[in-house]
Coordinates of C-alpha atoms in Angstrom, one line a residue:
M1 CA 68.6 130.7 -194.6
S2 CA 65.7 133.0 -196.0
A3 CA 64.1 135.8 -194.5
A4 CA 60.8 134.2 -194.0
S5 CA 62.4 131.6 -191.4
Q6 CA 63.8 134.5 -189.2
T7 CA 61.9 134.1 -185.9
P8 CA 60.4 137.5 -184.3
N9 CA 63.2 137.9 -181.7
D10 CA 65.7 138.3 -184.7
T11 CA 64.5 141.8 -185.2
V12 CA 65.1 142.9 -181.8
P13 CA 67.5 145.3 -181.9
P14 CA 70.9 144.2 -179.5
G15 CA 70.7 145.8 -176.3
D16 CA 67.0 146.5 -176.0
S17 CA 66.3 146.0 -171.9
G18 CA 62.5 146.0 -172.3
P19 CA 59.7 148.3 -173.4
A20 CA 60.6 152.3 -173.3
P21 CA 57.2 153.4 -171.2
A22 CA 58.8 151.9 -168.6
R23 CA 62.0 153.8 -167.7
P24 CA 59.9 157.3 -167.1
V25 CA 57.8 155.1 -164.8
R26 CA 60.5 153.6 -162.6
R27 CA 62.1 157.4 -162.9
A28 CA 58.8 159.0 -161.6
H29 CA 59.1 156.4 -158.4
R30 CA 62.4 157.1 -157.9
S31 CA 61.9 160.9 -157.8
L32 CA 58.8 160.5 -155.8
A33 CA 60.3 158.2 -153.0
L34 CA 63.1 160.8 -153.0
A35 CA 61.2 163.9 -152.8
L36 CA 59.3 162.5 -150.0
L37 CA 62.2 161.3 -148.1
A38 CA 64.0 164.9 -148.5
G39 CA 60.9 166.8 -147.6
A40 CA 59.8 164.9 -144.5
A41 CA 63.5 164.7 -143.4
G42 CA 64.3 168.3 -144.3
A43 CA 61.1 169.5 -142.3
G44 CA 62.2 167.4 -139.5
L45 CA 65.5 169.2 -139.2
A46 CA 63.7 172.3 -139.5
L47 CA 61.6 172.1 -136.5
L48 CA 64.1 170.2 -134.6
A49 CA 66.7 173.1 -134.8
S50 CA 64.3 175.6 -134.1
G51 CA 64.2 174.4 -130.5
R52 CA 67.7 174.0 -129.6
T53 CA 70.2 176.7 -128.3
W54 CA 71.6 178.8 -131.4
A55 CA 74.0 181.4 -129.2
E56 CA 75.0 181.6 -125.7
G57 CA 76.6 184.8 -124.1
S58 CA 76.6 186.9 -121.1
A59 CA 75.5 190.0 -119.6
E60 CA 78.3 191.9 -117.4
L61 CA 76.6 193.0 -114.1
A62 CA 78.7 194.5 -111.0
Q63 CA 78.1 190.9 -108.8
G64 CA 79.5 189.5 -112.1
A65 CA 78.4 187.6 -115.9
L66 CA 75.2 186.3 -116.5
P67 CA 75.1 183.8 -119.0
R68 CA 72.1 183.5 -121.4
T69 CA 71.1 181.1 -124.3
V70 CA 68.8 181.6 -127.0
T71 CA 67.0 179.1 -129.2
G72 CA 66.1 179.0 -132.9
A73 CA 62.4 179.7 -132.1
D74 CA 64.1 183.3 -130.2
V75 CA 66.3 184.1 -132.9
T76 CA 63.4 184.1 -135.8
G77 CA 60.4 181.8 -136.3
V78 CA 60.3 181.6 -139.6
P79 CA 62.0 178.4 -140.2
G80 CA 59.5 176.3 -137.8
A81 CA 56.8 178.2 -139.6
L82 CA 58.0 177.3 -143.2
A83 CA 58.9 173.8 -142.0
V84 CA 55.2 173.1 -141.1
V85 CA 54.0 175.0 -144.4
G86 CA 56.8 172.8 -146.7
L87 CA 55.2 169.7 -144.7
A88 CA 52.0 170.7 -145.3
A89 CA 52.6 171.1 -149.2
L90 CA 54.6 168.2 -149.7
V91 CA 51.4 166.1 -148.4
A92 CA 49.1 168.5 -150.6
V93 CA 51.2 167.6 -154.1
F94 CA 49.3 164.4 -153.9
A95 CA 45.6 166.0 -153.2
V96 CA 45.7 168.1 -156.6
R97 CA 46.6 168.0 -160.2
R98 CA 48.2 170.2 -163.0
A99 CA 48.2 173.8 -162.1
G100 CA 47.3 173.0 -158.6
R101 CA 50.3 170.6 -158.5
I102 CA 52.8 173.3 -160.2
A103 CA 51.6 176.0 -157.4
V104 CA 51.9 174.0 -154.3
A105 CA 55.2 172.6 -155.4
A106 CA 56.2 176.1 -155.8
L107 CA 55.2 176.5 -152.4
L108 CA 57.6 174.0 -151.1
T109 CA 60.4 175.2 -152.9
L110 CA 60.2 178.6 -151.6
S111 CA 59.7 177.5 -148.2
G112 CA 62.8 175.8 -148.2
V113 CA 64.5 178.8 -149.8
G114 CA 63.0 180.7 -146.9
I115 CA 64.3 178.2 -144.3
A116 CA 67.5 178.3 -145.4
V117 CA 67.9 182.0 -145.8
A118 CA 66.6 182.8 -142.4
A119 CA 68.7 180.2 -140.7
V120 CA 71.9 181.6 -142.7
L121 CA 71.1 185.1 -141.2
G122 CA 69.9 183.9 -137.6
N123 CA 73.4 182.3 -137.2
S124 CA 75.2 185.9 -136.6
D125 CA 72.0 187.6 -135.1
T126 CA 72.7 188.9 -131.6
S127 CA 69.6 190.9 -131.1
A128 CA 67.6 187.8 -129.5
L129 CA 70.6 187.6 -127.1
R130 CA 70.9 191.5 -126.2
E131 CA 67.1 191.6 -125.8
K132 CA 67.1 188.6 -123.2
A133 CA 70.2 189.9 -121.2
A134 CA 68.2 193.2 -121.2
T135 CA 65.4 191.7 -119.5
A136 CA 67.2 189.6 -117.2
V137 CA 69.1 192.8 -116.0
G138 CA 66.3 195.3 -116.3
L139 CA 68.3 197.6 -117.9
T140 CA 67.9 198.6 -121.9
G141 CA 71.0 198.6 -123.9
T142 CA 72.7 196.0 -122.1
G143 CA 75.6 194.7 -123.6
V144 CA 76.1 190.7 -124.3
H145 CA 79.9 189.4 -124.2
H146 CA 81.7 186.1 -124.9
V147 CA 79.1 185.6 -127.6
T148 CA 79.3 181.8 -129.3
H149 CA 77.1 180.1 -131.8
T150 CA 76.2 176.6 -131.9
G151 CA 75.7 174.6 -135.1
W152 CA 71.8 174.1 -134.8
P153 CA 71.4 177.1 -137.8
W154 CA 73.3 175.1 -140.2
V155 CA 71.4 172.0 -139.1
A156 CA 68.0 174.5 -140.1
A157 CA 69.9 175.5 -143.2
A158 CA 70.2 171.9 -144.3
G159 CA 66.6 171.0 -143.6
G160 CA 65.6 174.0 -145.9
L161 CA 68.0 172.7 -148.9
L162 CA 66.1 169.1 -148.3
L163 CA 62.9 170.9 -148.5
L164 CA 64.1 173.0 -151.5
V165 CA 65.5 169.7 -153.1
A166 CA 62.0 168.2 -152.8
G167 CA 60.0 170.9 -154.1
L168 CA 62.4 170.9 -157.4
L169 CA 61.6 167.3 -157.9
A170 CA 57.8 168.0 -157.4
L171 CA 58.2 171.0 -160.1
V172 CA 59.9 168.6 -162.6
Y173 CA 58.8 165.0 -162.0
G174 CA 55.4 166.0 -160.0
R175 CA 53.3 165.6 -163.4
H176 CA 54.0 162.1 -163.1
W177 CA 53.3 161.5 -159.9
P178 CA 50.0 159.7 -159.1
A179 CA 47.3 161.7 -157.2
M180 CA 44.6 160.6 -154.7
S181 CA 41.7 158.6 -155.9
G182 CA 39.3 159.9 -157.7
R183 CA 36.3 157.5 -156.4
Y184 CA 36.0 160.6 -153.6
E185 CA 35.7 162.8 -156.0
R186 CA 32.5 164.5 -157.4
T187 CA 31.4 165.4 -160.8
P188 CA 31.7 169.0 -162.3
G189 CA 27.8 169.5 -161.5
G190 CA 28.3 168.5 -158.3
A191 CA 26.4 164.9 -158.5
R192 CA 28.4 161.5 -157.5
G193 CA 29.8 159.6 -160.0
P194 CA 27.4 156.9 -161.8
R195 CA 26.6 154.0 -159.4
R196 CA 26.7 150.5 -160.1
A197 CA 23.3 149.2 -160.9
P198 CA 22.2 146.6 -158.3
A199 CA 22.4 142.8 -159.3
A200 CA 19.1 141.4 -160.6
P201 CA 17.4 139.6 -158.0
D202 CA 17.2 135.7 -157.9
L203 CA 13.5 134.9 -158.6
D204 CA 14.0 131.5 -157.1
R205 CA 14.9 132.9 -153.6
P206 CA 11.5 134.5 -152.1
E207 CA 13.8 136.6 -149.7
E208 CA 15.2 138.5 -152.7
I209 CA 11.9 139.2 -154.0
W210 CA 10.8 140.8 -150.7
K211 CA 14.2 142.8 -150.6
S212 CA 13.5 144.3 -154.2
L213 CA 9.9 145.1 -153.4
D214 CA 11.2 146.8 -150.2
R215 CA 13.3 148.9 -152.4
G216 CA 10.8 149.7 -154.7
E217 CA 11.8 147.7 -157.4
D218 CA 9.9 145.3 -159.8
P219 CA 11.8 142.0 -159.6
T220 CA 10.0 140.9 -162.8
R221 CA 11.8 143.1 -165.1

């Protein structure tokens, strides 16, 4: 068979599964979905854990032991606050472009790191528990005995790690993600973008002619 009789399909390399540009698009879509899922789940876990009991103990009195508990918000307000910041940064990623998107993605990443560090440090912190015991007893420096820690600090730390993953995905793949529609944006001079020219009136319909005259237009042009 001569070379002239070969069909175009004969020149396609074997194993070519489709156009190459489709692969980065699919990768960007996967990273976007994963970042949204990880970011929302991470912020939710951090907020949930902040309101749960992190430590339990008892202050010793002459009448007996006085049990006390502290929540994550009592121990440290960092995870809850940074969870809100991270959630806002996750949404803001789609409202900005270029350098702004990189800055917001970095803020999302740092929020995750801050939550994880604060949760790990708060897991062994008993100062909030001692403060609650002293308030209940009315004596400063009251000791707390039989202190136990729950697993909620580690849940908050896991939420921080999920936010960290979302931030890293935004830093690496964020430039390929879509942004909010530009139809609401203004031009650099502050004016709105060009509007569509109104359709020419139908001169055979008198009501169209009157509408044009009301708008100050010349229907004969």
